[in-house]
PDB file of C-alpha atoms in Angstrom:
ATOM      1  CA  UNK J   3    -123.805  75.316 -45.057  1.00  0.00           C
ATOM      2  CA  UNK J   4    -123.430  78.288 -42.657  1.00  0.00           C
ATOM      3  CA  UNK J   5    -122.674  75.871 -39.841  1.00  0.00           C
ATOM      4  CA  UNK J   6    -119.900  74.140 -41.821  1.00  0.00           C
ATOM      5  CA  UNK J   7    -118.401  77.500 -42.815  1.00  0.00           C
ATOM      6  CA  UNK J   8    -118.450  78.644 -39.174  1.00  0.00           C
ATOM      7  CA  UNK J   9    -116.862  75.361 -38.045  1.00  0.00           C
ATOM      8  CA  UNK J  10    -114.102  75.669 -40.654  1.00  0.00           C
ATOM      9  CA  UNK J  11    -113.458  79.276 -39.630  1.00  0.00           C
ATOM     10  CA  UNK J  12    -113.307  78.393 -35.923  1.00  0.00           C
ATOM     11  CA  UNK J  13    -111.028  75.431 -36.660  1.00  0.00           C
ATOM     12  CA  UNK J  14    -108.688  77.698 -38.631  1.00  0.00           C
ATOM     13  CA  UNK J  15    -108.621  80.200 -35.761  1.00  0.00           C
ATOM     14  CA  UNK J  16    -107.886  77.431 -33.263  1.00  0.00           C
ATOM     15  CA  UNK J  17    -105.133  75.819 -35.352  1.00  0.00           C
ATOM     16  CA  UNK J  18    -103.327  79.081 -36.067  1.00  0.00           C
ATOM     17  CA  UNK J  19    -103.436  80.202 -32.444  1.00  0.00           C
ATOM     18  CA  UNK J  20    -105.215  83.414 -33.398  1.00  0.00           C
ATOM     19  CA  UNK J  21    -107.996  84.757 -31.225  1.00  0.00           C
ATOM     20  CA  UNK J  22    -110.351  87.684 -31.412  1.00  0.00           C
ATOM     21  CA  UNK J  23    -109.057  90.789 -29.688  1.00  0.00           C
ATOM     22  CA  UNK J  24    -105.454  89.597 -29.765  1.00  0.00           C
ATOM     23  CA  UNK J  25    -103.162  92.207 -31.239  1.00  0.00           C
ATOM     24  CA  UNK J  26     -99.736  91.788 -32.671  1.00  0.00           C
ATOM     25  CA  UNK J  27     -97.204  94.314 -31.451  1.00  0.00           C
ATOM     26  CA  UNK J  28     -96.573  96.853 -34.155  1.00  0.00           C
ATOM     27  CA  UNK J  29     -93.163  98.122 -35.178  1.00  0.00           C
ATOM     28  CA  UNK J  30     -93.545 101.381 -33.260  1.00  0.00           C
ATOM     29  CA  UNK J  31     -94.311  99.545 -30.008  1.00  0.00           C
ATOM     30  CA  UNK J  32     -91.406  97.144 -30.555  1.00  0.00           C
ATOM     31  CA  UNK J  33     -89.101 100.103 -31.232  1.00  0.00           C
ATOM     32  CA  UNK J  34     -90.251 101.695 -27.954  1.00  0.00           C
ATOM     33  CA  UNK J  35     -89.663  98.446 -26.079  1.00  0.00           C
ATOM     34  CA  UNK J  36     -86.238  98.068 -27.669  1.00  0.00           C
ATOM     35  CA  UNK J  37     -85.337 101.624 -26.640  1.00  0.00           C
ATOM     36  CA  UNK J  38     -86.516 100.935 -23.081  1.00  0.00           C
ATOM     37  CA  UNK J  39     -84.376  97.785 -22.893  1.00  0.00           C
ATOM     38  CA  UNK J  40     -81.370  99.732 -24.177  1.00  0.00           C
ATOM     39  CA  UNK J  41     -81.943 102.387 -21.472  1.00  0.00           C
ATOM     40  CA  UNK J  42     -81.963  99.703 -18.749  1.00  0.00           C
ATOM     41  CA  UNK J  43     -78.632  98.250 -19.864  1.00  0.00           C
ATOM     42  CA  UNK J  44     -77.119 101.694 -20.470  1.00  0.00           C
ATOM     43  CA  UNK J  45     -78.118 102.727 -16.929  1.00  0.00           C
ATOM     44  CA  UNK J  46     -76.385  99.662 -15.521  1.00  0.00           C
ATOM     45  CA  UNK J  47     -73.233 100.267 -17.582  1.00  0.00           C
ATOM     46  CA  UNK J  48     -73.133 103.968 -16.599  1.00  0.00           C
ATOM     47  CA  UNK J  49     -73.468 103.119 -12.906  1.00  0.00           C
ATOM     48  CA  UNK J  50     -70.471 100.783 -13.090  1.00  0.00           C
ATOM     49  CA  UNK J  51     -68.414 103.390 -14.939  1.00  0.00           C
ATOM     50  CA  UNK J  52     -69.314 105.873 -12.204  1.00  0.00           C
ATOM     51  CA  UNK J  53     -68.166 103.299  -9.614  1.00  0.00           C
ATOM     52  CA  UNK J  54     -71.580 103.149  -7.975  1.00  0.00           C
ATOM     53  CA  UNK J  55     -74.458 100.729  -7.684  1.00  0.00           C
ATOM     54  CA  UNK J  56     -76.941 103.463  -6.798  1.00  0.00           C
ATOM     55  CA  UNK J  57     -80.184 102.953  -8.693  1.00  0.00           C
ATOM     56  CA  UNK J  58     -79.189  99.577 -10.128  1.00  0.00           C
ATOM     57  CA  UNK J  59     -81.375  97.424  -7.862  1.00  0.00           C
ATOM     58  CA  UNK J  60     -84.513  98.790  -9.542  1.00  0.00           C
ATOM     59  CA  UNK J  61     -83.220  97.556 -12.937  1.00  0.00           C
ATOM     60  CA  UNK J  62     -83.504  93.912 -11.817  1.00  0.00           C
ATOM     61  CA  UNK J  63     -86.433  91.695 -10.931  1.00  0.00           C
ATOM     62  CA  UNK J  64     -86.534  90.729  -7.254  1.00  0.00           C
ATOM     63  CA  UNK J  65     -85.949  87.052  -8.131  1.00  0.00           C
ATOM     64  CA  UNK J  66     -83.286  87.786 -10.750  1.00  0.00           C
ATOM     65  CA  UNK J  67     -80.315  85.499 -11.313  1.00  0.00           C
ATOM     66  CA  UNK J  68     -76.753  86.631 -12.005  1.00  0.00           C
ATOM     67  CA  UNK J  69     -74.026  84.394 -13.420  1.00  0.00           C
ATOM     68  CA  UNK J  70     -70.435  85.548 -13.808  1.00  0.00           C
ATOM     69  CA  UNK J  71     -67.492  83.754 -15.380  1.00  0.00           C
ATOM     70  CA  UNK J  72     -68.643  80.272 -14.431  1.00  0.00           C
ATOM     71  CA  UNK J  73     -70.095  81.242 -11.059  1.00  0.00           C
ATOM     72  CA  UNK J  74     -73.664  81.406  -9.816  1.00  0.00           C
ATOM     73  CA  UNK J  75     -73.934  84.713  -7.980  1.00  0.00           C
ATOM     74  CA  UNK J  76     -77.571  84.391  -6.883  1.00  0.00           C
ATOM     75  CA  UNK J  77     -80.043  87.267  -7.074  1.00  0.00           C
ATOM     76  CA  UNK J  78     -78.877  90.722  -8.044  1.00  0.00           C
ATOM     77  CA  UNK J  79     -79.374  91.788  -4.409  1.00  0.00           C
ATOM     78  CA  UNK J  80     -76.938  89.053  -3.330  1.00  0.00           C
ATOM     79  CA  UNK J  81     -74.496  89.970  -6.133  1.00  0.00           C
ATOM     80  CA  UNK J  82     -74.763  93.616  -5.097  1.00  0.00           C
ATOM     81  CA  UNK J  83     -74.105  92.892  -1.421  1.00  0.00           C
ATOM     82  CA  UNK J  84     -71.383  90.260  -1.780  1.00  0.00           C
ATOM     83  CA  UNK J  85     -69.633  90.865  -5.093  1.00  0.00           C
ATOM     84  CA  UNK J  86     -69.995  93.927  -7.319  1.00  0.00           C
ATOM     85  CA  UNK J  87     -70.800  96.385  -4.511  1.00  0.00           C
ATOM     86  CA  UNK J  88     -67.693  95.711  -2.405  1.00  0.00           C
ATOM     87  CA  UNK J  89     -65.544  95.166  -5.509  1.00  0.00           C
ATOM     88  CA  UNK J  90     -66.206  98.672  -6.861  1.00  0.00           C
ATOM     89  CA  UNK J  91     -64.619 100.083  -3.698  1.00  0.00           C
ATOM     90  CA  UNK J  92     -61.242  98.736  -4.870  1.00  0.00           C
ATOM     91  CA  UNK J  93     -61.392 100.514  -8.231  1.00  0.00           C
ATOM     92  CA  UNK J  94     -60.090 103.921  -9.290  1.00  0.00           C
ATOM     93  CA  UNK J  95     -61.820 103.569 -12.646  1.00  0.00           C
ATOM     94  CA  UNK J  96     -64.017 101.234 -14.688  1.00  0.00           C
ATOM     95  CA  UNK J  97     -64.380 102.035 -18.385  1.00  0.00           C
ATOM     96  CA  UNK J  98     -66.082 100.242 -21.263  1.00  0.00           C
ATOM     97  CA  UNK J  99     -64.879 100.549 -24.859  1.00  0.00           C
ATOM     98  CA  UNK J 100     -65.549  98.791 -28.170  1.00  0.00           C
ATOM     99  CA  UNK J 101     -69.105  98.358 -26.909  1.00  0.00           C
ATOM    100  CA  UNK J 102     -71.780  96.732 -29.080  1.00  0.00           C
ATOM    101  CA  UNK J 103     -75.229  95.477 -28.191  1.00  0.00           C
ATOM    102  CA  UNK J 104     -77.871  93.375 -29.934  1.00  0.00           C
ATOM    103  CA  UNK J 105     -81.468  93.416 -28.708  1.00  0.00           C
ATOM    104  CA  UNK J 106     -84.254  91.076 -29.748  1.00  0.00           C
ATOM    105  CA  UNK J 107     -87.725  91.759 -28.351  1.00  0.00           C
ATOM    106  CA  UNK J 108     -90.152  88.825 -28.184  1.00  0.00           C
ATOM    107  CA  UNK J 109     -92.833  90.055 -25.803  1.00  0.00           C
ATOM    108  CA  UNK J 110     -92.951  89.799 -22.888  1.00  0.00           C
ATOM    109  CA  UNK J 111     -89.202  89.075 -23.069  1.00  0.00           C
ATOM    110  CA  UNK J 112     -86.150  90.756 -24.532  1.00  0.00           C
ATOM    111  CA  UNK J 113     -82.853  89.004 -25.196  1.00  0.00           C
ATOM    112  CA  UNK J 114     -79.603  90.959 -25.326  1.00  0.00           C
ATOM    113  CA  UNK J 115     -75.975  90.296 -26.131  1.00  0.00           C
ATOM    114  CA  UNK J 116     -73.349  92.877 -25.258  1.00  0.00           C
ATOM    115  CA  UNK J 117     -69.683  92.703 -26.181  1.00  0.00           C
ATOM    116  CA  UNK J 118     -67.040  95.104 -24.972  1.00  0.00           C
ATOM    117  CA  UNK J 119     -63.589  95.682 -23.602  1.00  0.00           C
ATOM    118  CA  UNK J 120     -63.461  96.844 -20.015  1.00  0.00           C
ATOM    119  CA  UNK J 121     -60.512  98.467 -18.339  1.00  0.00           C
ATOM    120  CA  UNK J 122     -60.289  98.648 -14.575  1.00  0.00           C
ATOM    121  CA  UNK J 123     -57.864 100.826 -12.670  1.00  0.00           C
ATOM    122  CA  UNK J 124     -57.266  99.230  -9.272  1.00  0.00           C
ATOM    123  CA  UNK J 125     -56.461 101.289  -6.199  1.00  0.00           C
ATOM    124  CA  UNK J 126     -52.950 100.792  -4.884  1.00  0.00           C
ATOM    125  CA  UNK J 127     -52.609  99.446  -1.364  1.00  0.00           C
ATOM    126  CA  UNK J 128     -49.423 101.445  -0.716  1.00  0.00           C
ATOM    127  CA  UNK J 129     -50.475 104.749  -2.309  1.00  0.00           C
ATOM    128  CA  UNK J 130     -48.501 104.195  -5.512  1.00  0.00           C
ATOM    129  CA  UNK J 131     -49.712 103.627  -9.040  1.00  0.00           C
ATOM    130  CA  UNK J 132     -52.486 101.024  -9.128  1.00  0.00           C
ATOM    131  CA  UNK J 133     -52.639  98.077 -11.496  1.00  0.00           C
ATOM    132  CA  UNK J 134     -54.620  98.286 -14.761  1.00  0.00           C
ATOM    133  CA  UNK J 135     -56.684  95.336 -15.962  1.00  0.00           C
ATOM    134  CA  UNK J 136     -58.072  95.116 -19.502  1.00  0.00           C
ATOM    135  CA  UNK J 137     -60.375  92.262 -20.523  1.00  0.00           C
ATOM    136  CA  UNK J 138     -62.696  91.381 -23.385  1.00  0.00           C
ATOM    137  CA  UNK J 139     -66.174  90.716 -22.094  1.00  0.00           C
ATOM    138  CA  UNK J 140     -69.544  89.489 -23.223  1.00  0.00           C
ATOM    139  CA  UNK J 141     -72.866  89.595 -21.410  1.00  0.00           C
ATOM    140  CA  UNK J 142     -76.208  88.066 -22.219  1.00  0.00           C
ATOM    141  CA  UNK J 143     -79.343  89.209 -20.455  1.00  0.00           C
ATOM    142  CA  UNK J 144     -82.984  88.263 -20.440  1.00  0.00           C
ATOM    143  CA  UNK J 145     -85.382  91.041 -19.543  1.00  0.00           C
ATOM    144  CA  UNK J 146     -89.096  90.703 -18.921  1.00  0.00           C
ATOM    145  CA  UNK J 147     -91.786  93.346 -19.216  1.00  0.00           C
ATOM    146  CA  UNK J 148     -93.702  93.205 -15.940  1.00  0.00           C
ATOM    147  CA  UNK J 149     -96.492  95.632 -15.090  1.00  0.00           C
ATOM    148  CA  UNK J 150     -95.365  97.816 -18.000  1.00  0.00           C
ATOM    149  CA  UNK J 151     -91.708  97.988 -16.870  1.00  0.00           C
ATOM    150  CA  UNK J 152     -88.680  96.128 -18.177  1.00  0.00           C
ATOM    151  CA  UNK J 153     -86.614  94.282 -15.560  1.00  0.00           C
ATOM    152  CA  UNK J 154     -83.508  92.141 -15.914  1.00  0.00           C
ATOM    153  CA  UNK J 155     -84.402  88.597 -14.854  1.00  0.00           C
ATOM    154  CA  UNK J 156     -81.170  86.840 -15.853  1.00  0.00           C
ATOM    155  CA  UNK J 157     -77.707  88.206 -16.572  1.00  0.00           C
ATOM    156  CA  UNK J 158     -74.630  86.216 -17.492  1.00  0.00           C
ATOM    157  CA  UNK J 159     -71.256  87.800 -18.144  1.00  0.00           C
ATOM    158  CA  UNK J 160     -67.827  86.441 -18.748  1.00  0.00           C
ATOM    159  CA  UNK J 161     -64.446  87.748 -19.801  1.00  0.00           C
ATOM    160  CA  UNK J 162     -61.040  86.699 -21.035  1.00  0.00           C
ATOM    161  CA  UNK J 163     -57.667  88.276 -21.590  1.00  0.00           C
ATOM    162  CA  UNK J 164     -57.668  91.186 -24.010  1.00  0.00           C
ATOM    163  CA  UNK J 165     -54.852  90.142 -26.301  1.00  0.00           C
ATOM    164  CA  UNK J 166     -53.855  93.091 -28.440  1.00  0.00           C
ATOM    165  CA  UNK J 167     -52.093  92.525 -31.749  1.00  0.00           C
TER     166      UNK J 167
END
């Protein structure tokens, strides 16, 4: 009888995917992870608003992938060197407004969706008033907790005209 009870118990453990020593993340840990993910994305957003990429490379995994408005940009290092880095040099300002973010943590991953309006003030080539661009944007990111640190592994952003009523 003890053997049958033990077999039933072990079968139940196997079928439910539960194992001894496995812990479920508690709410406090998930809240801490969520806050850490928010800090990563806030750091990235602040850097762009400050027209710099300083410190942003450490927010991304080395083998990250960046996608922008239908284009494959490659790793963040490639995006930094060939797209966003040089592009920021043509801006007088870069501001986000109407910003919202959703974060879902499913360890070891986190999934985010950001929506916003961004307004870019372009530098003028002739010293006059530069052009202003305002667009509605959305970004989705996948972050992974690696060696206790959150890193962006995939980021996709796109935008469209900001039609105001």
